[in-house]
Tab-separated table of C-alpha atoms in Angstrom:
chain	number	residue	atom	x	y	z
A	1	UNK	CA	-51.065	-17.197	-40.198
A	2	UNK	CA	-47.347	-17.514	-39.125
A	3	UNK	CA	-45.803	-13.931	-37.962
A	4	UNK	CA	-42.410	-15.569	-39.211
A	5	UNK	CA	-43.336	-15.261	-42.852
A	6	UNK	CA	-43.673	-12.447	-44.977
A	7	UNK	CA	-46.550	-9.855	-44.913
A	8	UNK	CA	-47.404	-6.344	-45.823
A	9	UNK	CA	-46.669	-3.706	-43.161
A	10	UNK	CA	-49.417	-1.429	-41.694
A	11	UNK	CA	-48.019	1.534	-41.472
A	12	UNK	CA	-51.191	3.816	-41.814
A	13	UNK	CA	-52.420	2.619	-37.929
A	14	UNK	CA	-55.007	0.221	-37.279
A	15	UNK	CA	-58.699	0.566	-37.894
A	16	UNK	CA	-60.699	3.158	-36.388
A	17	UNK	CA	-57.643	5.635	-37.337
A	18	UNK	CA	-55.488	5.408	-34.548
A	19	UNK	CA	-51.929	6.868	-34.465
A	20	UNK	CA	-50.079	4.273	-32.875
A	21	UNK	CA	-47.189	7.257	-32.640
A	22	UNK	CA	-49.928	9.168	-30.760
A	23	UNK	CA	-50.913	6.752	-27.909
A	24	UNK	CA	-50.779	7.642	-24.480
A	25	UNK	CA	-48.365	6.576	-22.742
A	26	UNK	CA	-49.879	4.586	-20.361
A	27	UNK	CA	-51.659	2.784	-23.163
A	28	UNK	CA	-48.164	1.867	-24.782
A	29	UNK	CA	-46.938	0.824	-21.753
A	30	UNK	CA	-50.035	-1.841	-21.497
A	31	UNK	CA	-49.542	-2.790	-25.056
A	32	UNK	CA	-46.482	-3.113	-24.519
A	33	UNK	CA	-46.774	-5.305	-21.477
A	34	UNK	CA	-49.719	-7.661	-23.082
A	35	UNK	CA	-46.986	-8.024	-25.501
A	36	UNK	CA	-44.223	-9.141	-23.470
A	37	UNK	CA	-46.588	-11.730	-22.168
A	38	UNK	CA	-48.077	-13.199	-24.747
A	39	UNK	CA	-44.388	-13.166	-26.796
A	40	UNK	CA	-43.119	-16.192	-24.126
A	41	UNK	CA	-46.091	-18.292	-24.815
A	42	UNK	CA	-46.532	-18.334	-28.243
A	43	UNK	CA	-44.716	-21.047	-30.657
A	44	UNK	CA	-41.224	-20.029	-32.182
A	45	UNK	CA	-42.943	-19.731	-35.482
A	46	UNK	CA	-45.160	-17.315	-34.411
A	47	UNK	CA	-42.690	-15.292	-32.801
A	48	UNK	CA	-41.671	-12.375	-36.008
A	49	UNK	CA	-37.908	-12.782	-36.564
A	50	UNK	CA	-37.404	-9.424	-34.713
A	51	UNK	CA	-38.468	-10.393	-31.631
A	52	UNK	CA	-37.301	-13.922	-31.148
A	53	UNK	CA	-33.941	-12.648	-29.379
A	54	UNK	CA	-36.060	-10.323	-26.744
A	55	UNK	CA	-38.193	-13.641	-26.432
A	56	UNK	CA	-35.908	-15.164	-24.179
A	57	UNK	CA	-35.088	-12.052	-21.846
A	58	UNK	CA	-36.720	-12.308	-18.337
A	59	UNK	CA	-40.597	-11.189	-17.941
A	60	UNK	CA	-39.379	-8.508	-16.119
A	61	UNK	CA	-36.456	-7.175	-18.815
A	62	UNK	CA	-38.708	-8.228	-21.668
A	63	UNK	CA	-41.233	-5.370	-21.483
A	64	UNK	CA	-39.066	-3.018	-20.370
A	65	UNK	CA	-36.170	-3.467	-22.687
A	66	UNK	CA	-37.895	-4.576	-25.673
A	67	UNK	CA	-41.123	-2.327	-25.608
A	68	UNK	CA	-39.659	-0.385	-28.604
A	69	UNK	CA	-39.400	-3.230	-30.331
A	70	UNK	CA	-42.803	-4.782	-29.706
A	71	UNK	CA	-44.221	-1.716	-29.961
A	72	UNK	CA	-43.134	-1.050	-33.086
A	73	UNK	CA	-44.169	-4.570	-34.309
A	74	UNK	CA	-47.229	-4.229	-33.130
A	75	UNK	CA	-48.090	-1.195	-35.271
A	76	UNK	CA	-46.605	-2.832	-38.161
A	77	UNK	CA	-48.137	-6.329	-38.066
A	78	UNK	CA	-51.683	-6.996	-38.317
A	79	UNK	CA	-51.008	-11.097	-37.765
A	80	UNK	CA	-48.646	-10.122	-34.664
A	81	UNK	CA	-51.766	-8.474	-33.329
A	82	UNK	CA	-53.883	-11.175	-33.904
A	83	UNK	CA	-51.315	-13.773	-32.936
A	84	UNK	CA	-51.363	-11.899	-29.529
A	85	UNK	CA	-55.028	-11.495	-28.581
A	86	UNK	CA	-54.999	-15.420	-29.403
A	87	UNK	CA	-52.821	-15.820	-26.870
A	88	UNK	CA	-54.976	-13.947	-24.249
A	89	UNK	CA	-58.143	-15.776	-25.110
A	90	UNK	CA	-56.758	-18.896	-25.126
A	91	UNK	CA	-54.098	-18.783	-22.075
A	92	UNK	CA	-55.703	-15.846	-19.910
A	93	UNK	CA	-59.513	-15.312	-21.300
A	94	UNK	CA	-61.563	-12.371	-20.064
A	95	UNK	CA	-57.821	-10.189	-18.588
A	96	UNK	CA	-57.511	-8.450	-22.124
A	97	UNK	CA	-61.194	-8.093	-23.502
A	98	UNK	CA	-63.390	-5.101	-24.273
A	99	UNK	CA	-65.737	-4.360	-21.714
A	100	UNK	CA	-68.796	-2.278	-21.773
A	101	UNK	CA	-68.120	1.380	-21.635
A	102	UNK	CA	-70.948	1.862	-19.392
A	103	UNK	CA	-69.576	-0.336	-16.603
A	104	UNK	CA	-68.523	1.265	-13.924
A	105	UNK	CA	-65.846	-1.712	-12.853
A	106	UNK	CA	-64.752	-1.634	-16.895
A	107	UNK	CA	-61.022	0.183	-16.570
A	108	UNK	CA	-60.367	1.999	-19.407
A	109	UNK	CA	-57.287	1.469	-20.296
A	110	UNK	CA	-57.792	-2.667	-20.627
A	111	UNK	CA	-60.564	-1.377	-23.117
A	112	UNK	CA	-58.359	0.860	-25.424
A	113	UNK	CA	-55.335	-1.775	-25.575
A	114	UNK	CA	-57.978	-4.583	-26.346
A	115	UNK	CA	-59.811	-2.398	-29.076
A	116	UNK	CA	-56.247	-1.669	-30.737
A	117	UNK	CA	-55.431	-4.880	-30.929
A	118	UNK	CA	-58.534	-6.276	-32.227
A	119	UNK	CA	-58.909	-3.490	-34.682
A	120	UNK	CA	-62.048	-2.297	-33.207
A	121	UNK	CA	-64.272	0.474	-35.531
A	122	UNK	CA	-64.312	2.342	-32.192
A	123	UNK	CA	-60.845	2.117	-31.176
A	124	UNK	CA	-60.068	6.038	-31.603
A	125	UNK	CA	-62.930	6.488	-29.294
A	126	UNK	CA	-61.394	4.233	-26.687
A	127	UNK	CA	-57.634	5.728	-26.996
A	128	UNK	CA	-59.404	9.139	-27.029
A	129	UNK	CA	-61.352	8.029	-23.268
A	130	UNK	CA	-58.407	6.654	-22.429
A	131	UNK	CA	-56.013	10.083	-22.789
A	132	UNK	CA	-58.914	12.103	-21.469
A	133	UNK	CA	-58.925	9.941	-18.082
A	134	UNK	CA	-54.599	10.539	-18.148
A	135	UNK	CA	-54.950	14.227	-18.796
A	136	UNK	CA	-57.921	13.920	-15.573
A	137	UNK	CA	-55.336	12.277	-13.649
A	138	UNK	CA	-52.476	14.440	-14.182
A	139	UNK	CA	-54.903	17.729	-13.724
A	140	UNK	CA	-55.606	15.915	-10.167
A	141	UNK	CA	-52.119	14.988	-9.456
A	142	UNK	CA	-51.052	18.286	-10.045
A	143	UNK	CA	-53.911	20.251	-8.384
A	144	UNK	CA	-53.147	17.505	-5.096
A	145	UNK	CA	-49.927	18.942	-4.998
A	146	UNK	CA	-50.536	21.973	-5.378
A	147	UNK	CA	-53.086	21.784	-2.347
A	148	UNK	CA	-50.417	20.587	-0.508
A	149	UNK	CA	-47.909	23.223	-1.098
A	150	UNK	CA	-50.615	25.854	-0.298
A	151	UNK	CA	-51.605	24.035	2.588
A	152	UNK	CA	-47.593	23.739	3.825
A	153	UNK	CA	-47.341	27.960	2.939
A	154	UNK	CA	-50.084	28.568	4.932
A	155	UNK	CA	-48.634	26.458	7.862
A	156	UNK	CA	-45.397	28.290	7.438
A	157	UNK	CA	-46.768	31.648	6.744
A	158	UNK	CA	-48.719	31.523	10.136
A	159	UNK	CA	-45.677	30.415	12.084
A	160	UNK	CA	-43.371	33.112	10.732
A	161	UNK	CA	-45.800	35.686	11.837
A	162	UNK	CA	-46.046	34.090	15.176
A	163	UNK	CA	-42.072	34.299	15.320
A	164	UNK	CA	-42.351	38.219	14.505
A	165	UNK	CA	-44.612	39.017	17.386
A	166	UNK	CA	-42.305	37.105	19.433
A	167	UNK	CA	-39.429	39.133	18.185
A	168	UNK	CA	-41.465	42.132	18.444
A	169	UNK	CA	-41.992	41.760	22.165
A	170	UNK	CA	-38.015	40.853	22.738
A	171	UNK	CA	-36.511	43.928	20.579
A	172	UNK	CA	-39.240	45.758	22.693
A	173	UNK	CA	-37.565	44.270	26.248
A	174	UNK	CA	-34.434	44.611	24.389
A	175	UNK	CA	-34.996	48.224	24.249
A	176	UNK	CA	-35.704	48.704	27.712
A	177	UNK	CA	-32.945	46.995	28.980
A	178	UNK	CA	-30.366	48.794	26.901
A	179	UNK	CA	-31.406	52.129	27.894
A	180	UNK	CA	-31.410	51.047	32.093
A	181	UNK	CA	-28.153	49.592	31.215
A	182	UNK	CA	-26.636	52.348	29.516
A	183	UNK	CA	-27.759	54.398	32.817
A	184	UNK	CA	-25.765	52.304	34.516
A	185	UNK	CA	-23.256	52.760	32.713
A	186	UNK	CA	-22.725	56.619	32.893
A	187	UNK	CA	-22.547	56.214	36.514
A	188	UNK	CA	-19.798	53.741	36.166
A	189	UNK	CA	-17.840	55.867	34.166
A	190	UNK	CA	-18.375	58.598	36.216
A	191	UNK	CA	-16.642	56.466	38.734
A	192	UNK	CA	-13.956	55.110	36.790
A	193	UNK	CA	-13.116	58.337	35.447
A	194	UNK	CA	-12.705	59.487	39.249
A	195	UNK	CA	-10.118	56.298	39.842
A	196	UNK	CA	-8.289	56.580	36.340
A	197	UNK	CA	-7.391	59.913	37.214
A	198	UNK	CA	-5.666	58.614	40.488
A	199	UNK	CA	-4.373	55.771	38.692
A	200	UNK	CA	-2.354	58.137	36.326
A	201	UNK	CA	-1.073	59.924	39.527
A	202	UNK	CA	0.326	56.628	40.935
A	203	UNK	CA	1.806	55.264	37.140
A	204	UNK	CA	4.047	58.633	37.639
A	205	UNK	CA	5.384	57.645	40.515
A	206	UNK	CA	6.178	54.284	39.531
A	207	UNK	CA	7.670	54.970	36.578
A	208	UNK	CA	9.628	57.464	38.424
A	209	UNK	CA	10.656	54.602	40.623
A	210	UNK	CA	11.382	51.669	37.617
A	211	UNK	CA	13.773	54.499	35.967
A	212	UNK	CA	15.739	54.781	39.296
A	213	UNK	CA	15.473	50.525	39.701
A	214	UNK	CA	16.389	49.735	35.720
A	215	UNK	CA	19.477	52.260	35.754
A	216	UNK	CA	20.853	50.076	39.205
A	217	UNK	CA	19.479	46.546	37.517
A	218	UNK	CA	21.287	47.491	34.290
A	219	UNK	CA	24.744	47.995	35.983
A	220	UNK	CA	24.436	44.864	37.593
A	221	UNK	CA	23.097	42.987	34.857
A	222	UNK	CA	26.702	44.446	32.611
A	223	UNK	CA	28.763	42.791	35.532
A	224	UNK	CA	27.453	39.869	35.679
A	225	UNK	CA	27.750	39.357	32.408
A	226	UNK	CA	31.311	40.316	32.191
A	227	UNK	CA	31.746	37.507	35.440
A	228	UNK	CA	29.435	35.040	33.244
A	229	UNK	CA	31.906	35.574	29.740
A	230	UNK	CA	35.093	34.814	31.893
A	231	UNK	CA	33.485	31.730	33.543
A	232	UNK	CA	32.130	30.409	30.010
A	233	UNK	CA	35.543	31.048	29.034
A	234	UNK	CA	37.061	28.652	31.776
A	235	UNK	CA	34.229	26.367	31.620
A	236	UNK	CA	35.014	25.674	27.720
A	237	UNK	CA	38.782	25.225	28.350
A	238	UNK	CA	37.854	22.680	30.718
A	239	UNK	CA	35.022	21.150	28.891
A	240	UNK	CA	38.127	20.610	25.590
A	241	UNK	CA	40.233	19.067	28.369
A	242	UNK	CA	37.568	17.023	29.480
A	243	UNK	CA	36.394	15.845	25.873
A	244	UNK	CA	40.133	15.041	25.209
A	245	UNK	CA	40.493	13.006	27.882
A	246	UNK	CA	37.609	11.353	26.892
A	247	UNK	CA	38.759	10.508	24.037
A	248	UNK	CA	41.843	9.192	24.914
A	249	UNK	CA	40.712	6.771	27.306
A	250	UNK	CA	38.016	6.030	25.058
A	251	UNK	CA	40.361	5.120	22.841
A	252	UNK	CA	42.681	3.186	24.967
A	253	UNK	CA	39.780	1.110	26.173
A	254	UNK	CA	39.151	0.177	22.893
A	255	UNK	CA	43.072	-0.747	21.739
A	256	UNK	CA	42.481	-2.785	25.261
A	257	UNK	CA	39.292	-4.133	24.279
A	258	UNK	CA	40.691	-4.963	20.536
A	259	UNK	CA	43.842	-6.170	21.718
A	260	UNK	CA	41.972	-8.759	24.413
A	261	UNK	CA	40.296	-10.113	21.574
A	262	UNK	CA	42.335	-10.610	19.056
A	263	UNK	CA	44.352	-12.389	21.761
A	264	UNK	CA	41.555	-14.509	23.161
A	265	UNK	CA	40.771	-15.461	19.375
A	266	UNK	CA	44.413	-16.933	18.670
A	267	UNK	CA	44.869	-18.237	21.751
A	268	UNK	CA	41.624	-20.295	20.710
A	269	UNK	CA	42.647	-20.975	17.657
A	270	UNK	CA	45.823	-22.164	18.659
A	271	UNK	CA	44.307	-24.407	21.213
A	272	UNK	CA	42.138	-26.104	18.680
A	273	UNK	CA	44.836	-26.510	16.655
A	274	UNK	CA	46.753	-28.256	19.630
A	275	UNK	CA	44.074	-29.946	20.549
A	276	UNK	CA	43.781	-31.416	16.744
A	277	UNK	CA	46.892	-32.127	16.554
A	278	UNK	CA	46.800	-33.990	20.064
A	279	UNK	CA	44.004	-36.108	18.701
A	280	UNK	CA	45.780	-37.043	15.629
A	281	UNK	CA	48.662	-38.014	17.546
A	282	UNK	CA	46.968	-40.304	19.737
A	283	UNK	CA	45.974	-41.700	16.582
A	284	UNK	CA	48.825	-42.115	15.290
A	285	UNK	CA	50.436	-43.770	18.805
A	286	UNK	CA	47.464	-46.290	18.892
A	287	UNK	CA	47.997	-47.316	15.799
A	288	UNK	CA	51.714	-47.299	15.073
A	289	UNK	CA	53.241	-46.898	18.595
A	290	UNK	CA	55.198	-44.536	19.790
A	291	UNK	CA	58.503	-43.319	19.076
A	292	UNK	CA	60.255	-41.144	15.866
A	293	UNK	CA	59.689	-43.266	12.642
A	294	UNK	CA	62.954	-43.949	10.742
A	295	UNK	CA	62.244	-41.867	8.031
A	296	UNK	CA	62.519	-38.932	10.937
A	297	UNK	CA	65.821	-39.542	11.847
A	298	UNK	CA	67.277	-39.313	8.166
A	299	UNK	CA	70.200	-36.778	8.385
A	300	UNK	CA	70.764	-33.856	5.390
A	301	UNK	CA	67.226	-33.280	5.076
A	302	UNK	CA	64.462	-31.312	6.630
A	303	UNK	CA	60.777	-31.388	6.590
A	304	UNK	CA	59.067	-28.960	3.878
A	305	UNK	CA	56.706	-26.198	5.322
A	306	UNK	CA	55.096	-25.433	2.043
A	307	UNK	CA	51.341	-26.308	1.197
A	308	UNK	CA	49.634	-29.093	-0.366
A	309	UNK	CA	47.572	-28.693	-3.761
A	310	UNK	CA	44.048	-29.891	-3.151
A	311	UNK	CA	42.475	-30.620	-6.975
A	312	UNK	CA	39.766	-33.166	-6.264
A	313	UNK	CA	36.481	-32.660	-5.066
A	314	UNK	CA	37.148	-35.611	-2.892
A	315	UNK	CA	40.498	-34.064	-1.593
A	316	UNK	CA	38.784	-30.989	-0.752
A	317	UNK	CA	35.864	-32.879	1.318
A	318	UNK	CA	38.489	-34.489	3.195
A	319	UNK	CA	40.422	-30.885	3.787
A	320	UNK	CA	37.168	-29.519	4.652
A	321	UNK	CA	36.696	-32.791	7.748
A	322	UNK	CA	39.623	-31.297	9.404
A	323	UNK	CA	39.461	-29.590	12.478
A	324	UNK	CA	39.987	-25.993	13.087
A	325	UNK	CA	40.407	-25.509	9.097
A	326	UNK	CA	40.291	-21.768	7.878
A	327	UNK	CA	39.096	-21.869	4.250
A	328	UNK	CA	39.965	-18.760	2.995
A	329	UNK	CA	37.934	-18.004	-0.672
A	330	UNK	CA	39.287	-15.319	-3.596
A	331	UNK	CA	35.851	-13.501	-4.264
A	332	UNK	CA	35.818	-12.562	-7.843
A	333	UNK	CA	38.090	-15.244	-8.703
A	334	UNK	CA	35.543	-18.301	-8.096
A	335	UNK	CA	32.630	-16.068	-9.249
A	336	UNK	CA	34.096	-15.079	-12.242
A	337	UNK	CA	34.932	-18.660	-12.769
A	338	UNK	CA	31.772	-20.033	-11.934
A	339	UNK	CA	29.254	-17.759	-13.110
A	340	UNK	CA	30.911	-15.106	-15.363
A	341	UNK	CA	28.102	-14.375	-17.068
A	342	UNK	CA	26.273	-12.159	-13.950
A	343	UNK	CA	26.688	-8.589	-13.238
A	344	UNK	CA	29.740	-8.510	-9.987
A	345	UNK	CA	26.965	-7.761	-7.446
A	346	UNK	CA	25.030	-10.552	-8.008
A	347	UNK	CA	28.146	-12.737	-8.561
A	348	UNK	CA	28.754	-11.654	-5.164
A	349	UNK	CA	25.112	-12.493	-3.575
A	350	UNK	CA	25.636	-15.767	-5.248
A	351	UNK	CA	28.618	-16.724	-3.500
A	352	UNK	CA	28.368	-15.746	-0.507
A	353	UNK	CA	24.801	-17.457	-0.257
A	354	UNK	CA	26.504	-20.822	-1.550
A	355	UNK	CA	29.837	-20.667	0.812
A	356	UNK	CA	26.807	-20.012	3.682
A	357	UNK	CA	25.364	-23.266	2.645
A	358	UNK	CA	28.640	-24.994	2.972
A	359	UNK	CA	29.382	-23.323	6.285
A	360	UNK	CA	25.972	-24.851	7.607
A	361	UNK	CA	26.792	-28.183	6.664
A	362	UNK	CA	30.503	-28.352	7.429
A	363	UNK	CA	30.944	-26.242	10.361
A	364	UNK	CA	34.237	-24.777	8.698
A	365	UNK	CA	35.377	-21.096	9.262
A	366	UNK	CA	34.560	-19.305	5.656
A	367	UNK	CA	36.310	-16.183	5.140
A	368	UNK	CA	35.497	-14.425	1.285
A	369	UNK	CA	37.899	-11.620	0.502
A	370	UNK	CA	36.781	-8.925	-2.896
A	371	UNK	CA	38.020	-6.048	-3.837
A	372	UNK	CA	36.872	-3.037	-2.729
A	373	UNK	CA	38.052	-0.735	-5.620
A	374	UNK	CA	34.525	-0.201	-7.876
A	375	UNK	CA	31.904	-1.103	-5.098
A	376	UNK	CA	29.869	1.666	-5.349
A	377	UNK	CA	26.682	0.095	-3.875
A	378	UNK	CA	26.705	-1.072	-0.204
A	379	UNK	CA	28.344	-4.561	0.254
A	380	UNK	CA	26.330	-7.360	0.847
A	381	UNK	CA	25.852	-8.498	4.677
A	382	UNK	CA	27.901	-12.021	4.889
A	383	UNK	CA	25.478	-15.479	4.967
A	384	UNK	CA	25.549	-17.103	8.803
A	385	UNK	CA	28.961	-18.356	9.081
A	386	UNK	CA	30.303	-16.268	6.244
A	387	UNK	CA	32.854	-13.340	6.845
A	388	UNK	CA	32.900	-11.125	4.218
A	389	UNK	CA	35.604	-8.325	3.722
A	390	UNK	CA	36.464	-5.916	0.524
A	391	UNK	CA	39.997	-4.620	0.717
A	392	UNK	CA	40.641	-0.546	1.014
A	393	UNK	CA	41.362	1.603	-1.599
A	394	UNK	CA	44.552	0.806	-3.097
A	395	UNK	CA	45.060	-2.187	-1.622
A	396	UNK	CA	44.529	-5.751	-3.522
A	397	UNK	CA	42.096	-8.546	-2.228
A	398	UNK	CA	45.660	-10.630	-3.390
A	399	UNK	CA	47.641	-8.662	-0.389
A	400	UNK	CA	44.633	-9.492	2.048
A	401	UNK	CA	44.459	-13.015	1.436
A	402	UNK	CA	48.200	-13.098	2.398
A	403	UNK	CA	47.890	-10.720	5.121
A	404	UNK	CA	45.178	-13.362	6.812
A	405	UNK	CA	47.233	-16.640	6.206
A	406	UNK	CA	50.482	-14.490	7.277
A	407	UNK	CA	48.274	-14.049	10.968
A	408	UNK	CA	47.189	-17.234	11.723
A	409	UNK	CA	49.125	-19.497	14.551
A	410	UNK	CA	51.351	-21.640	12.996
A	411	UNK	CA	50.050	-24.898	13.048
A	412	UNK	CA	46.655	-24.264	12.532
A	413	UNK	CA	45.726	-25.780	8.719
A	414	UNK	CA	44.543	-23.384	6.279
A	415	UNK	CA	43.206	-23.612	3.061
A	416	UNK	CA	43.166	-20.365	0.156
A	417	UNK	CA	40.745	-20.968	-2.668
A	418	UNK	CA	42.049	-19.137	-6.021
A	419	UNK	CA	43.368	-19.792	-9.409
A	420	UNK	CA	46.314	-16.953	-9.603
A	421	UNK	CA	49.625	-18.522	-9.596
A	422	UNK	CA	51.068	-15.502	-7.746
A	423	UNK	CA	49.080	-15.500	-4.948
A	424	UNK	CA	48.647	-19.652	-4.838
A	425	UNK	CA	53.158	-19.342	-4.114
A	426	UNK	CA	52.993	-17.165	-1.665
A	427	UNK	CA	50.030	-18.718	0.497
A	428	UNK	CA	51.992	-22.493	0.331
A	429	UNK	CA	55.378	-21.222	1.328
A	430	UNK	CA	53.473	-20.053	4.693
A	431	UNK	CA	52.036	-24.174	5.157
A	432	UNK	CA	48.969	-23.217	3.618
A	433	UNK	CA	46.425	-25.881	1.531
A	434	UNK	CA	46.366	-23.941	-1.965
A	435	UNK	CA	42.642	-25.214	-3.569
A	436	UNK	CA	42.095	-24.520	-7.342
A	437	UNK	CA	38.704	-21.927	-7.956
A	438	UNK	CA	36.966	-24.680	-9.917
A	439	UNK	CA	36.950	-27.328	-7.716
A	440	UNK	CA	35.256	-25.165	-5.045
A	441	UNK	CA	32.613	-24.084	-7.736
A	442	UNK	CA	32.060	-27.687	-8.583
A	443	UNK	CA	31.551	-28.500	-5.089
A	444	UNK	CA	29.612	-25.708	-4.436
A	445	UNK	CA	27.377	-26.841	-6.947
A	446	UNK	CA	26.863	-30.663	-5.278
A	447	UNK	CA	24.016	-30.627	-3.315
């Protein structure tokens, strides 16, 4: 009969009276285990619809975890029962089969499982042997161990008395050697007693003597230190002197050292610019010959110094070819053109990162001028080839951008990148290439 389908539960034991809720525990676990077994062989529709998801757990997890379970279904289903001593007579015949109770090789336990499960008359019997033979077994266990610990006290008693004769005999010695020592001891401090007393004798004369040598130390120790104040006196008014000195030709050396450089700069910058301007008139003199051009020797008119508008990409690739060029950018004007949508700092970053780029590839001197009014995190370190400046308080990036194009050598080309009218005048009445902010952002932008 399928376990699958539906049956009446046994829930009164099995026959010969057995209290399944009663069993040894030992005996459940072997139920338990014959279960677990047998449960992994049997067909799917044998398998009762409570057990078919601990069916495919591992041998190992399936007794274990679902012993509960099969437990349980044991007690409660005769055909389960049945269904599982099939399995051991068929698959495994003679490992889970009553065996005389008079054979001495029979084990109990294999006996009591098989006898529940087959519903033996005699099966209360056989549980009944088989908790009898636990209890036996425990009553051993524990009396083994108690052996033991009796045997281990015993062990430990006789070595702790062996430890108190031993300490017997020492605090015995010990005794004996205190009392010659503390003869000793008397006679020693009859001895010392003998020196302490001339000890005290000779502390009274010293003292006698440190009084007479600590009233002469102390009047030389008050002029010295009247001596020592009026040399720290002259020492500090020399030291002042010294530090001001110092100072002063640490600061000339640096007005010489500044001075040098700035010098050495434009007198490099103006030789590039010579040299430029050599090259382009050699140029010019292969090409055209030599000699003013008639258009030079027009009277009533001059030649006009101010600066060309750039408003081409292409224009300003061509501006950016020429030698010795200084392009000189308005900070937040081109990033507020370009990107007004960022916060000012990273405006900034993203500038200065792009005018890096183009100083890589075109070798031109970048200088980026922002106002300093508002900064109130630490400015950004310039890209390679990038120099970055922020004006002082009270002072406009405008005036700095003029300030720059106002120092350089006259000659040398210069180009200011901005979109305010004000400052674009001013810049091209000094020669200077005036570049709208736009045209720079859209170049910036070309890879």
């Amino acid at each position: 009969m399928s376990a699958s389908r539906a049956e009446p539960r046994d829930t009164h034991g099995v026959p010969g009276g057995v209290d399944w809720t009663a069993l040894p525990e030992p005996l459940r676990a072997r139920l338990a285990d014959a279960a677990a077994t047998a449960l992994a062989g049997m067909d799917v529709a044998d398998v009762p619809h409570t057990l078919r998801r601990i069916a495919g757990f591992t041998p190992a997890k399936r007794a274990k975890l679902g012993g509960p379970a099969l437990l349980a279904e044991l007690a409660g289903s005769t055909a389960f029962r049945a269904a599982v001593m099939a399995w051991w007579d068929e698959h495994r015949p003679g490992e889970l089969a009553a065996e005389p109770p008079d054979d001495p090789a029979a084990d109990p336990l294999t006996n009591a499982a098989a006898a529940v499960l087959t519903g033996d008359p005699n099966a209360a019997d056989a549980v009944a042997a088989t908790a009898r033979r636990v209890e036996v077994g425990e009553v051993k266990a524990e009396r083994d161990t108690l052996l033991s610990k009796v045997d281990k006290l015993t062990t430990e008693l006789e070595r702790l008395r062996g430890e108190l004769t031993e300490a017997r005999a020492q605090i015995r010695q010990a005794g004996q050697q205190r009392e010659a020592e503390f003869l000793h001891l008397r006679r020693r401090l009859s001895e010392q007693g003998a020196t302490l007393r001339g000890a005290l004798d000779a502390r009274a004369a010293a003292e006698e003597q440190m009084a007479a040598l600590r009233a002469d130390t102390q009047a030389q120790l008050a002029a010295a230190a009247t001596e020592c104040e009026r040399e720290r006196g002259r020492a500090e008014v020399e030291r002042r002197r010294a530090d001001r000195a110092a100072t002063e030709v640490a600061a000339a050396r640096q007005a010489a050292r500044e001075a040098r450089q700035a010098d050495e700069t434009r007198l490099a910058l103006l030789v590039d610019t010579l040299g430029g301007a050599v090259a382009g008139l050699r140029r010019e003199l292969a090409l055209g010959g030599g000699g003013p051009r008639p258009a030079d020797l027009v009277t009533g008119a001059q030649a006009s110094r101010s600066g060309t508008r750039v408003d081409t990409v292409t224009g300003l690739d061509a501006l950016l070819a020429v030698p010795t060029l200084h392009l000189v950018v308005d900070g937040y004007n081109v990033s507020k053109t370009g990107y007004p949508d960022l916060p000012l700092a990273d405006q900034r970053n993203r500038l200065i990162t792009q005018l890096g780029a183009l100083a890589a590839r075109t070798r031109v001197e970048i200088t980026v001028v922002f106002d300093g009014a508002g900064v109130m995190a630490a400015p950004p370190r310039g890209a390679r080839g990038v120099r970055v400046l922020f004006s002082e308080p009270g002072v406009l990036a405008d005036d700095v951008i003029r300030s720059i194009v106002a120092a350089e050598p006259h000659g040398r080309p210069v180009a200011v990148v901005t979109a305010d009218r004000a400052v674009v005048d001013s810049i091209r009445a000094y020669g200077a290439y005036a570049v709208p902010s736009a045209v720079l952002v859209t170049r910036l932008a070309r890879p």
